[in-house]
Amino acid sequence: MSGREKLHDLRQQAHNAGIEGNSKMTEGQLRQALNKVGKGMDPMAAKQQAKR
């Protein structure tokens, strides 16, 4: 899987997890936010923390 495909997949996972507006997030930020959501954090709060 290419880097572009991997990023697209992460964005789709984030969208499915309820992390809206993730198009400007980096791969690391997406992974961090998805990890936090997986542990029970609110999706938008996870997005805000990951973008800091």
mmCIF file of C-alpha atoms in Angstrom:
data_model
loop_
_atom_site.group_PDB
_atom_site.id
_atom_site.type_symbol
_atom_site.label_atom_id
_atom_site.label_comp_id
_atom_site.label_asym_id
_atom_site.label_seq_id
_atom_site.Cartn_x
_atom_site.Cartn_y
_atom_site.Cartn_z
ATOM 1 C CA MET A 1 0.000 0.000 0.000
ATOM 2 C CA SER A 2 1.441 3.356 -0.997
ATOM 3 C CA GLY A 3 1.749 6.266 1.380
ATOM 4 C CA ARG A 4 -1.130 8.028 -0.343
ATOM 5 C CA GLU A 5 -3.389 4.969 -0.004
ATOM 6 C CA LYS A 6 -2.404 4.573 3.650
ATOM 7 C CA LEU A 7 -3.276 8.208 4.365
ATOM 8 C CA HIS A 8 -6.586 7.853 2.527
ATOM 9 C CA ASP A 9 -7.392 4.757 4.596
ATOM 10 C CA LEU A 10 -6.553 6.600 7.837
ATOM 11 C CA ARG A 11 -8.785 9.514 6.812
ATOM 12 C CA GLN A 12 -11.630 7.070 6.078
ATOM 13 C CA GLN A 13 -11.149 5.387 9.457
ATOM 14 C CA ALA A 14 -11.186 8.778 11.170
ATOM 15 C CA HIS A 15 -14.367 9.760 9.352
ATOM 16 C CA ASN A 16 -15.998 6.462 10.346
ATOM 17 C CA ALA A 17 -14.938 7.081 13.962
ATOM 18 C CA GLY A 18 -16.665 10.482 13.946
ATOM 19 C CA ILE A 19 -13.586 12.678 13.538
ATOM 20 C CA GLU A 20 -15.017 15.246 11.155
ATOM 21 C CA GLY A 21 -12.923 17.664 9.120
ATOM 22 C CA ASN A 22 -9.776 15.534 9.203
ATOM 23 C CA SER A 23 -8.492 16.463 5.738
ATOM 24 C CA LYS A 24 -5.810 18.806 7.057
ATOM 25 C CA MET A 25 -4.534 16.418 9.725
ATOM 26 C CA THR A 26 -1.183 14.681 9.295
ATOM 27 C CA GLU A 27 -0.779 10.900 9.397
ATOM 28 C CA GLY A 28 0.600 11.136 12.941
ATOM 29 C CA GLN A 29 -2.285 13.303 14.105
ATOM 30 C CA LEU A 30 -4.807 10.902 12.556
ATOM 31 C CA ARG A 31 -3.186 7.908 14.260
ATOM 32 C CA GLN A 32 -3.098 9.715 17.603
ATOM 33 C CA ALA A 33 -6.748 10.779 17.352
ATOM 34 C CA LEU A 34 -7.888 7.297 16.292
ATOM 35 C CA ASN A 35 -5.968 5.810 19.216
ATOM 36 C CA LYS A 36 -7.687 8.179 21.653
ATOM 37 C CA VAL A 37 -11.132 7.443 20.190
ATOM 38 C CA GLY A 38 -10.357 3.731 20.504
ATOM 39 C CA LYS A 39 -9.782 4.284 24.212
ATOM 40 C CA GLY A 40 -13.180 5.972 24.591
ATOM 41 C CA MET A 41 -12.435 9.662 24.075
ATOM 42 C CA ASP A 42 -14.930 11.891 22.279
ATOM 43 C CA PRO A 43 -13.932 12.085 18.587
ATOM 44 C CA MET A 44 -13.800 15.871 18.377
ATOM 45 C CA ALA A 45 -11.873 16.166 21.649
ATOM 46 C CA ALA A 46 -9.406 13.592 20.319
ATOM 47 C CA LYS A 47 -9.016 15.642 17.138
ATOM 48 C CA GLN A 48 -8.307 18.829 19.098
ATOM 49 C CA GLN A 49 -5.720 17.133 21.312
ATOM 50 C CA ALA A 50 -4.006 15.498 18.345
ATOM 51 C CA LYS A 51 -3.703 18.823 16.515
ATOM 52 C CA ARG A 52 -1.798 20.460 19.409
#
